[in-house]
Short mmCIF file of C-alpha atoms in Angstrom, two decimals:
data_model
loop_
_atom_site.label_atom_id
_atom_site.label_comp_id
_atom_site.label_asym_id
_atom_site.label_seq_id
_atom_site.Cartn_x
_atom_site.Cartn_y
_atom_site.Cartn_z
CA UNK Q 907 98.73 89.06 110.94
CA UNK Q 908 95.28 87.61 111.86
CA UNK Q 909 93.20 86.23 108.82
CA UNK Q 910 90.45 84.20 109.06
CA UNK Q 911 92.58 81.02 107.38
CA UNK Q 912 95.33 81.42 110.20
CA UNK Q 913 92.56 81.94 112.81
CA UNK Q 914 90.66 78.90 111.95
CA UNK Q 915 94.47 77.29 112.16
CA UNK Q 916 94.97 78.55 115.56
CA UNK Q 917 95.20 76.07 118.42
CA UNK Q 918 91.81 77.71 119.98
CA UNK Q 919 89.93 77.69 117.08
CA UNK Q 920 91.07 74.16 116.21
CA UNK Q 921 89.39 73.27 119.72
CA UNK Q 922 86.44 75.38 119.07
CA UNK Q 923 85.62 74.30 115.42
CA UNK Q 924 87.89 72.01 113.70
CA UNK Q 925 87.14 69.17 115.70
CA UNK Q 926 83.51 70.06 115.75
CA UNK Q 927 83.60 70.49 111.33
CA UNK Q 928 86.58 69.55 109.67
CA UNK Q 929 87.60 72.76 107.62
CA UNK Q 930 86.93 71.29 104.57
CA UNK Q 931 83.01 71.14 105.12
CA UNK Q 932 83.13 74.48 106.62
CA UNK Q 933 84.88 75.60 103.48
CA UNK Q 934 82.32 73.98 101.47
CA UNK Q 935 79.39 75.86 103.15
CA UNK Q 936 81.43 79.11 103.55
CA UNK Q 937 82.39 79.41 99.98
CA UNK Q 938 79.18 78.07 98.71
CA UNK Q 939 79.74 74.52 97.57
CA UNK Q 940 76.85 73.58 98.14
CA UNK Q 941 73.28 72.53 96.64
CA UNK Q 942 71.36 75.75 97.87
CA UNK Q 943 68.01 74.04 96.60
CA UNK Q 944 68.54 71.20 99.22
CA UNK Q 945 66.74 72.64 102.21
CA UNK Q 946 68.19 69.62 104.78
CA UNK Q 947 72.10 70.58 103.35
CA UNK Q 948 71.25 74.10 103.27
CA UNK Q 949 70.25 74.15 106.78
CA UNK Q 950 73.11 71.98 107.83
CA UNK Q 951 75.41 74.73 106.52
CA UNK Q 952 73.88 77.35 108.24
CA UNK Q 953 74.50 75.64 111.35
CA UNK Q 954 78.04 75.17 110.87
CA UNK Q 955 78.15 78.69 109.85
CA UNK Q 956 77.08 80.17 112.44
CA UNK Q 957 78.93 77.57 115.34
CA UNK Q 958 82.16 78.55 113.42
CA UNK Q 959 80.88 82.55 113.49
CA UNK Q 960 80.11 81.97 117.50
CA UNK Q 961 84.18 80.69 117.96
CA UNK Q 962 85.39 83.27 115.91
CA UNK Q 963 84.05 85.71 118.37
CA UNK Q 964 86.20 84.08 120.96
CA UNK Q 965 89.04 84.10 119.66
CA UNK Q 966 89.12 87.80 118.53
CA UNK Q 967 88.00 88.50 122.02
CA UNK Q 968 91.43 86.52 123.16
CA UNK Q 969 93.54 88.49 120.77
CA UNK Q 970 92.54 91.74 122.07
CA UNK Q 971 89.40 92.46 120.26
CA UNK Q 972 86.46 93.70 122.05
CA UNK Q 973 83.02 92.43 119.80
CA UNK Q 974 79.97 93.95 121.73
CA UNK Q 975 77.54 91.50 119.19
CA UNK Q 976 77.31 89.11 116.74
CA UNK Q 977 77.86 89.04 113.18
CA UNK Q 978 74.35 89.22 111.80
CA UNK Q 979 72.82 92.69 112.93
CA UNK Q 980 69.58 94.68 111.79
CA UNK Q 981 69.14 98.11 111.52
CA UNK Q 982 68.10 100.30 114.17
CA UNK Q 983 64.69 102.97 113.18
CA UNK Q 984 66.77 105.24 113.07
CA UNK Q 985 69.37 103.95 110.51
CA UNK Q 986 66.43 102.74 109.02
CA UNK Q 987 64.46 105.72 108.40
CA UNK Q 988 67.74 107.11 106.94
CA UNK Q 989 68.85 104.43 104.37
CA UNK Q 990 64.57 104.52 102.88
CA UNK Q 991 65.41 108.88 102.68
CA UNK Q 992 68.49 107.65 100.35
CA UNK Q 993 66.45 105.02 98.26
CA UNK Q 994 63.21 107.37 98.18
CA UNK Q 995 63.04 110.82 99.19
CA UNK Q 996 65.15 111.97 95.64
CA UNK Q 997 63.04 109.70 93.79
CA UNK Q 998 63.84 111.86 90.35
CA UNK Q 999 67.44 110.67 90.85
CA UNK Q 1000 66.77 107.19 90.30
CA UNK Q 1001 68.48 105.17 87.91
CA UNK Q 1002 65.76 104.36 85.27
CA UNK Q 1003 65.40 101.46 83.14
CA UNK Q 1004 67.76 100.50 80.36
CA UNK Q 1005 67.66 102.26 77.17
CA UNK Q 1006 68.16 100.47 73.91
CA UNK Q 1007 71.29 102.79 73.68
CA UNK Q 1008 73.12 101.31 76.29
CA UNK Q 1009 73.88 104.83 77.03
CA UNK Q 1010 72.58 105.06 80.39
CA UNK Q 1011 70.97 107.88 82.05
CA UNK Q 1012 71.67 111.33 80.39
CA UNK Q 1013 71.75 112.85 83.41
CA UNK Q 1014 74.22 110.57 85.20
CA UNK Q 1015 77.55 110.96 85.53
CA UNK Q 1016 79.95 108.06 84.52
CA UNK Q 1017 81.76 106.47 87.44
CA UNK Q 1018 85.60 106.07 86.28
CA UNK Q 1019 88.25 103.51 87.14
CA UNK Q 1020 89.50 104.78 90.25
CA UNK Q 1021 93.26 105.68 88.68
CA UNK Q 1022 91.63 107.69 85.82
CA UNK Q 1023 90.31 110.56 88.79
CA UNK Q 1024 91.74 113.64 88.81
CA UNK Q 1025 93.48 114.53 92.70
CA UNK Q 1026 90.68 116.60 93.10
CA UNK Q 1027 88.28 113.90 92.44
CA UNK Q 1028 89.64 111.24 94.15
CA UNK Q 1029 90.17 114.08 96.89
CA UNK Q 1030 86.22 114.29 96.96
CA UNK Q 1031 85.59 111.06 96.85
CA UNK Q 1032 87.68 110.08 100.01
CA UNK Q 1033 86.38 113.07 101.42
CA UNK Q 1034 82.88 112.39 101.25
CA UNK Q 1035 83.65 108.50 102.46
CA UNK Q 1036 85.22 109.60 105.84
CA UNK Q 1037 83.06 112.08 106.51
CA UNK Q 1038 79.82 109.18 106.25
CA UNK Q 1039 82.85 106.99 108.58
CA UNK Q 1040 82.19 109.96 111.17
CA UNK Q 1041 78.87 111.24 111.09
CA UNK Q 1042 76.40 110.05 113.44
CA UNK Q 1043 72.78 109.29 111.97
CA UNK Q 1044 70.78 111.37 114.27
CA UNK Q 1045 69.10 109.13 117.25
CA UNK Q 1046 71.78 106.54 117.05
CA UNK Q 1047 74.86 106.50 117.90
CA UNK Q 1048 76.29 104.39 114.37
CA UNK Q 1049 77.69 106.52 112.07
CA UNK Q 1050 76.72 106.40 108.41
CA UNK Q 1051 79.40 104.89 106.56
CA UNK Q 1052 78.90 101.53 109.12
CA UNK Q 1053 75.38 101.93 108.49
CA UNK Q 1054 75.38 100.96 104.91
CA UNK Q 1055 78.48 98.38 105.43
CA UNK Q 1056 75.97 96.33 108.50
CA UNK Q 1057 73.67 96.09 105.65
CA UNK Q 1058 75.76 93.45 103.80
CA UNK Q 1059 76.68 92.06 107.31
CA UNK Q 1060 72.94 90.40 107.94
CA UNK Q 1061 74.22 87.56 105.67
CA UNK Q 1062 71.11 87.48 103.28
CA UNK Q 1063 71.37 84.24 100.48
CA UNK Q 1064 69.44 86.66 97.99
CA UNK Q 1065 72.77 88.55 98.00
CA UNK Q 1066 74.79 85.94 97.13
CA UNK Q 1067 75.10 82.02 94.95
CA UNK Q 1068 72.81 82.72 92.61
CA UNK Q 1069 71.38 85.64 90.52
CA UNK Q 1070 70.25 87.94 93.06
CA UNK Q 1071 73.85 89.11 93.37
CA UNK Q 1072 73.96 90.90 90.16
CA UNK Q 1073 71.14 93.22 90.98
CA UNK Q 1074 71.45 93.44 94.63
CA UNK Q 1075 74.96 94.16 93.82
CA UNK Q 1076 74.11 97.00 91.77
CA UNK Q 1077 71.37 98.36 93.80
CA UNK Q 1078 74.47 98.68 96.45
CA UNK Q 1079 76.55 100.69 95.01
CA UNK Q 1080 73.74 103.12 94.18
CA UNK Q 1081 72.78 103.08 97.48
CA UNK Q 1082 76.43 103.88 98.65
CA UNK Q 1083 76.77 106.80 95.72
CA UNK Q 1084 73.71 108.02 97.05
CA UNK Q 1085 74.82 108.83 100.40
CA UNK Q 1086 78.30 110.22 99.25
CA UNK Q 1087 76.08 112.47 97.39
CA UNK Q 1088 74.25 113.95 100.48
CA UNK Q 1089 77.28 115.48 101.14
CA UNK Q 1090 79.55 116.49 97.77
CA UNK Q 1091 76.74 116.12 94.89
CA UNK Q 1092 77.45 114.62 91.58
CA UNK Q 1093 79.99 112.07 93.08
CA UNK Q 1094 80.43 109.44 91.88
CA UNK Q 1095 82.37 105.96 93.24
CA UNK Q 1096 85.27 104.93 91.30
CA UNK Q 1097 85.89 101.23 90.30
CA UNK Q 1098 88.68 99.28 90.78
CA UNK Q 1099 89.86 97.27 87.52
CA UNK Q 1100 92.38 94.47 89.40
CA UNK Q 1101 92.96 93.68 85.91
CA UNK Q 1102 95.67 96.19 85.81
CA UNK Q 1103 97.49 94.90 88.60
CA UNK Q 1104 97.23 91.33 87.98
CA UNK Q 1105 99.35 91.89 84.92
CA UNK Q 1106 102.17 93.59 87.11
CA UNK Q 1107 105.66 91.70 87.96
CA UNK Q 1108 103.89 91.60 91.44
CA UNK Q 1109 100.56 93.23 92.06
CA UNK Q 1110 101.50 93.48 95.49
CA UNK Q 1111 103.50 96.32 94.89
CA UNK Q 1112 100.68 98.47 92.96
CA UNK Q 1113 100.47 101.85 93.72
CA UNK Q 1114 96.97 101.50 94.73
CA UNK Q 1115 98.45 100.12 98.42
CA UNK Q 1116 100.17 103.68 99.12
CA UNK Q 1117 99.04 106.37 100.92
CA UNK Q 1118 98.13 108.14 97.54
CA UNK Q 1119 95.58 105.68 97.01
CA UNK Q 1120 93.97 102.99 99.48
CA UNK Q 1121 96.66 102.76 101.91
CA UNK Q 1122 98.72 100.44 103.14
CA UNK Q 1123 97.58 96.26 101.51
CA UNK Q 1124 99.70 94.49 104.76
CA UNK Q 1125 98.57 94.81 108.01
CA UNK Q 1126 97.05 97.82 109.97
CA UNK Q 1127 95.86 100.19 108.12
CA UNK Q 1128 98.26 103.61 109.19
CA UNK Q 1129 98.66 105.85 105.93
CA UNK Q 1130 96.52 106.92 103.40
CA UNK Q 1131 92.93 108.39 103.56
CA UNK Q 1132 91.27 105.45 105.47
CA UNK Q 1133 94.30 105.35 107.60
CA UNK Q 1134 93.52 104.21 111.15
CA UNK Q 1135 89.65 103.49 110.58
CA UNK Q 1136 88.15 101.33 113.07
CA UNK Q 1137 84.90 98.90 113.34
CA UNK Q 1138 82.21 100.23 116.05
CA UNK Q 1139 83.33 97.30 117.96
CA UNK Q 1140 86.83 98.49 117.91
CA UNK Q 1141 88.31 96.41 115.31
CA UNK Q 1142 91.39 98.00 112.98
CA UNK Q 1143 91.42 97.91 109.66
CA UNK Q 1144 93.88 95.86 107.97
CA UNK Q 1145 94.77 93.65 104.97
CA UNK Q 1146 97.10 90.89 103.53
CA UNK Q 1147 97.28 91.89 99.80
CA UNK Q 1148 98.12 88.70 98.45
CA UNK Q 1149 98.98 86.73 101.00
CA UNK Q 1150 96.07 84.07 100.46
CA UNK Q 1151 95.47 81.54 96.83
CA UNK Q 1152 93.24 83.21 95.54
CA UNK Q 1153 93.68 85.40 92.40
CA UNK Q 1154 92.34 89.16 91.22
CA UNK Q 1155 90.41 88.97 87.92
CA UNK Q 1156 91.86 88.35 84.35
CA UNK Q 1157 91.83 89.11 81.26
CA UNK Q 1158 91.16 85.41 80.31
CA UNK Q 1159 88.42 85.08 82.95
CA UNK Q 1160 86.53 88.50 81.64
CA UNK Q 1161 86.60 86.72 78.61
CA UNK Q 1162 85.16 83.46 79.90
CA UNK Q 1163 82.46 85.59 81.26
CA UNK Q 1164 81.48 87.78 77.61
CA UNK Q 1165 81.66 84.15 75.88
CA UNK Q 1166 78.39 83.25 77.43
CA UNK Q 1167 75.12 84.76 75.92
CA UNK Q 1168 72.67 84.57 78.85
CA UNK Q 1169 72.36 85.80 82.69
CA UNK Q 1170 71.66 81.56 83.46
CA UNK Q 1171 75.05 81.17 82.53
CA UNK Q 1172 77.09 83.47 84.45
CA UNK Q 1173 75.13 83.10 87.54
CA UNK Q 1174 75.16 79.53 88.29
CA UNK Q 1175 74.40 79.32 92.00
CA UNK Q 1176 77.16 77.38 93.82
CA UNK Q 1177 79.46 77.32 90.80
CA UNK Q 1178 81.74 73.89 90.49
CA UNK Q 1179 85.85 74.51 90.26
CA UNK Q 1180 84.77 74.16 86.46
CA UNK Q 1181 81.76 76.29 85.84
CA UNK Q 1182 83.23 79.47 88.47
CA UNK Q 1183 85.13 80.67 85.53
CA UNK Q 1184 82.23 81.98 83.44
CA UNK Q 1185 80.51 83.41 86.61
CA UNK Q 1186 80.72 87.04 87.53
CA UNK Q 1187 80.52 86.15 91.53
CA UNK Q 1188 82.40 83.19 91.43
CA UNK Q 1189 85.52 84.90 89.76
CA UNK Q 1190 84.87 88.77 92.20
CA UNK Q 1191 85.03 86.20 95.04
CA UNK Q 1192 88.68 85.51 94.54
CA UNK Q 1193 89.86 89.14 94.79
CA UNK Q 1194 87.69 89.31 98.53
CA UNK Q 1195 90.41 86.73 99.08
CA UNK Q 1196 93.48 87.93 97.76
CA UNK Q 1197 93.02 91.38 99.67
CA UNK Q 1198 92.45 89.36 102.80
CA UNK Q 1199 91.51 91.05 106.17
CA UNK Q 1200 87.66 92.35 106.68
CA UNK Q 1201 87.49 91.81 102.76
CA UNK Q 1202 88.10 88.26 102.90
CA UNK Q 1203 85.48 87.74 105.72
CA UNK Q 1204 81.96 88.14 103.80
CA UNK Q 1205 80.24 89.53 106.93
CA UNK Q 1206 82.74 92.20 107.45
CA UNK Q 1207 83.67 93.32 103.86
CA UNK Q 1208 82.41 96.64 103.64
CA UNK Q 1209 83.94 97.40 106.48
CA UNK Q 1210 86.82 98.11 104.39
CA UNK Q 1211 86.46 101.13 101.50
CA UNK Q 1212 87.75 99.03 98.68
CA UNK Q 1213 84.59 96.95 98.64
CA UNK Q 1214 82.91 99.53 96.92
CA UNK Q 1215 85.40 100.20 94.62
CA UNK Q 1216 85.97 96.27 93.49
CA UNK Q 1217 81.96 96.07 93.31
CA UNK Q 1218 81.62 99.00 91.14
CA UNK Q 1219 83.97 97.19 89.35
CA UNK Q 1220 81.66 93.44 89.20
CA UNK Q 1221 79.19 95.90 88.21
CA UNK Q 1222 81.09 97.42 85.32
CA UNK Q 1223 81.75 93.79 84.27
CA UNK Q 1224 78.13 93.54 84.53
CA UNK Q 1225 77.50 96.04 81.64
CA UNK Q 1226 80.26 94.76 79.73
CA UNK Q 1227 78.54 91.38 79.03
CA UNK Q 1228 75.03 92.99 78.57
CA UNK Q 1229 76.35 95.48 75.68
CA UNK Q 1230 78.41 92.11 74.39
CA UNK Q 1231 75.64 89.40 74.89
CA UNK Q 1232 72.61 91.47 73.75
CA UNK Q 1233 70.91 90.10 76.80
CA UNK Q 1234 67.48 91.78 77.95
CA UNK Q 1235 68.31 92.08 82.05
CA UNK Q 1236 64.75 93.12 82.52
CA UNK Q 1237 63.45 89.63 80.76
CA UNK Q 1238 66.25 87.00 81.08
CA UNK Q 1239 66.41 87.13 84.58
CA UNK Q 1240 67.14 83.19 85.38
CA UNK Q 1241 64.49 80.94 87.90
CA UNK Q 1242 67.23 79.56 89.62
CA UNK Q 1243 68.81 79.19 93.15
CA UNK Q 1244 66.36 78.65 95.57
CA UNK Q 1245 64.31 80.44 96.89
CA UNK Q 1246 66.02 83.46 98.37
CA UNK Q 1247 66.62 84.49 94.49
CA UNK Q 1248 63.61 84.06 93.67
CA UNK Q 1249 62.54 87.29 90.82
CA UNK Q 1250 59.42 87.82 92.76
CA UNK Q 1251 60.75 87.86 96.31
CA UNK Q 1252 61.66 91.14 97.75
CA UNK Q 1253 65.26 92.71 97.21
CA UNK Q 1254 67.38 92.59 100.72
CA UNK Q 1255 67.01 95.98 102.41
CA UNK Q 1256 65.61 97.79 99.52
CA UNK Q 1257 62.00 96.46 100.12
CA UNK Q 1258 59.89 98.12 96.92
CA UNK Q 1259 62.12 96.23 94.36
CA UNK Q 1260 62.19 92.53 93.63
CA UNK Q 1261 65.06 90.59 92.90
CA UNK Q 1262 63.98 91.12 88.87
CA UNK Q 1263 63.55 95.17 89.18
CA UNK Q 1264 67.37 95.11 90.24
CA UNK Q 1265 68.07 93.58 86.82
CA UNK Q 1266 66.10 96.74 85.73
CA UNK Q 1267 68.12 99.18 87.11
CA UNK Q 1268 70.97 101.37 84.73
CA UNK Q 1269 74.18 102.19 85.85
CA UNK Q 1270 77.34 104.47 83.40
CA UNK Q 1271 80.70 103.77 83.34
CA UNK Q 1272 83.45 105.23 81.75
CA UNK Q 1273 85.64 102.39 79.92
CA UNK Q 1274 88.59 101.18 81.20
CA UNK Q 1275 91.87 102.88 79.54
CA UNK Q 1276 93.42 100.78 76.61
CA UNK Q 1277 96.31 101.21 74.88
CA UNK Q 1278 98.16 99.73 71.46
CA UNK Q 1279 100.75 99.81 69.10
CA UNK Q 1280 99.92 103.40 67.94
CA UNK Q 1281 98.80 104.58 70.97
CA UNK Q 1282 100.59 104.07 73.81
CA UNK Q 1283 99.07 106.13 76.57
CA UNK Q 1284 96.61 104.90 79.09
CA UNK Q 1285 95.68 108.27 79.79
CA UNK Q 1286 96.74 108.44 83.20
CA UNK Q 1287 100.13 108.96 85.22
CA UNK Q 1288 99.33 105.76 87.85
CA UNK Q 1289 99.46 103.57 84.65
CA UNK Q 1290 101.90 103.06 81.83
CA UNK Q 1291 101.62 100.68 78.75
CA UNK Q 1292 103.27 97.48 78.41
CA UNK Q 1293 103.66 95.16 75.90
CA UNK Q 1294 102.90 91.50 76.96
CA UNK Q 1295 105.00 88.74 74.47
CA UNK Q 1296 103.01 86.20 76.36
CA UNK Q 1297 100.37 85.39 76.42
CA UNK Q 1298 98.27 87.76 74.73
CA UNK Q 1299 101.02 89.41 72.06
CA UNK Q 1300 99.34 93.05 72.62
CA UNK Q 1301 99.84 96.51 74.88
CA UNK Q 1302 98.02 96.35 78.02
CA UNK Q 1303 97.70 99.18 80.23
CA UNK Q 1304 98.65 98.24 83.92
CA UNK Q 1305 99.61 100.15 87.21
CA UNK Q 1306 102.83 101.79 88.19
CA UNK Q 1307 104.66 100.56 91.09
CA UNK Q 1308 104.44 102.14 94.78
CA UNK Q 1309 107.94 103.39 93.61
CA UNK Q 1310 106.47 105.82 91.77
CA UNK Q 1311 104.71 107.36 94.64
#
């Protein structure tokens, strides 16, 4: 199966860019090892970047893929005008400011972990998501769902190393929910807790990567409700559930992350192999990685449906260290990682919010089933309670196998 990893270890891209970069600096600059406030390395990544973005191109072309453009694309007036109707024509549904409560908006549903839907829930929700993957935006000829996955594709740094993410991030998701609204209201997107399969014998074999849930996790993508989706430049959807190191998150890295009292310390722009553990993008990174396919390529990676889910997720994590920290979002937003995070430069695509209003916006959640000792349900038939000798000495909920299915 064609990843990026066994692409760039192909015999035409080793013509085309290893001998130009050796992988490990494009690694470096890929994955954000990197000083983003040094404008001459900065710029010297870019180019690398974007030479190893330009050979890429060939090489899908040679193995039967048919790219019309490049990576980085805009939006079209058309898409345009209909992304600003989602962010400001229902302006009474927007997410407000945090309350002291925590509790979130009153009005606002709580989005659930995606195995805690009811079938006719999750029906809705996959519903609503293919019919955005085939509806055309009137006076283009892009349909909606790819619409609001180009966005991420334009490759902004405010979206990423550093502590734009978190609010960008969030503003995202809303963005997404919004437009899944349009069609089935009160909607809400799901999150995906990896937790619960990390803890399995082999999260490979999660029921998640059935055609109940998100469909097949190796290769093409032929069962389950995203079953046969395709790019608007023709490319398939497919994935290589853990077939790369990489690692979904844990229990011990949540931890890491609600150790730390501040936003400056779990958004460290170009985290070290040392500090990544107590960041929130450092450690979500990872699980783009371990699902492999569009999701492990950061231009593509909404491409594929689970995106959503696993950022709904980042965001959940999000909330989780704000309730445990005590942190103010709308004051403790960090002056840090250059200038594309800058809190007084505008947000990427949603241009009348800074990068410090998105630290001002609310989102609910419904928290992610538990279990113990004396109570031993998770609450859900796609997970059952285990108890775990080592390392933690406790019941952890986790997901049933495809077996189940």
């Amino acid at each position: 199966m064609l990843t990026l990893l066994l692409l760039l270890g192909s015999v035409a891209c080793t013509e085309a860019v290893i001998n130009s970069y050796k992988f490990d600096q494009w690694s470096k600059c890929y994955f954000g090892a990197y000083d983003v406030t040094n404008h001459a390395e900065s710029k010297r990544c870019d180019h690398i970047i974007m030479t190893m973005r330009k050979s890429l191109m060939d090489i899908y072309r040679k193995d039967g893929y048919d790219w019309k453009e490049d990576f980085d694309i805009g939006l079209a007036k058309a898409e345009a005008d209909w992304v600003n109707s989602l962010l400001y024509k229902h302006s009474k549904h927007r997410r407000t400011k945090r309350q002291a409560t925590q509790s979130g908006p009153s009005k606002a549903k709580p989005r659930k972990e995606v195995r805690m839907m009811s079938l006719e829930e999750w029906g809705n929700f996959t519903l609503a998501v293919n019919s955005l993957k085939y509806e055309k935006i009137p006076g283009s000829s892009r349909n909606k769902y790819d619409t609001i996955a180009n966005i991420i594709r334009s490759n902004p740094n405010s979206t990423m190393n550093g502590p734009g993410f978190l609010g960008f991030n969030r503003a995202y998701i809303e963005l997404f929910e919004r437009a899944l609204q349009e069609l089935i209201p009160d909607i809400t997107v799901p999150y995906w807790d990896s937790t619960k399969d990390f803890y399995m014998d082999d999260p490979k074999e999660s029921v998640l990567w059935t055609w109940m849930f998100f469909g097949d996790g190796n290769g093409f993508v032929h069962e389950g409700p995203f079953a046969n989706w395709t790019g608007e430049n023709g490319d398939r959807l497919f994935r290589e559930v853990g077939e790369n190191p990489s690692s979904l998150f844990t229990l011990h890295g949540l931890e890491a992350i609600f150790a730390r009292k501040n936003h400056f310390m779990i958004t460290l722009p170009q985290p070290t192999d040392l500090t990544k553990r107590f960041t929130i993008e450092g450690q979500q990174n990872g699980v783009h990685a371990w699902v492999g396919g569009q999701m492990h390529m950061r231009e593509l990676s909404a491409q594929d449906p689970v995106f959503f889910m696993h950022r709904a997720f980042v965001d959940y994590i999000w909330n989780k260290f704000i309730e445990k920290s005590g942190a103010d979002p709308g004051s403790d937003y960090p002056t840090k990682g250059g200038e594309a995070n800058n809190p007084e430069n505008t947000m990427h695509y949603f241009s009348q919010n800074t990068n410090r209003d998105g630290y001002k916006l609310d989102s609910l959640y419904e928290d992610s089933p538990q279990c113990n000792s004396t109570h031993k349900s998770c609450g859900s038939v796609w997970l059952k309670c285990t108890y775990f000798w080592k390392p933690f000495k406790k019941h952890l909920c986790v997901s049933v196998t495809r077996g189940f299915c």
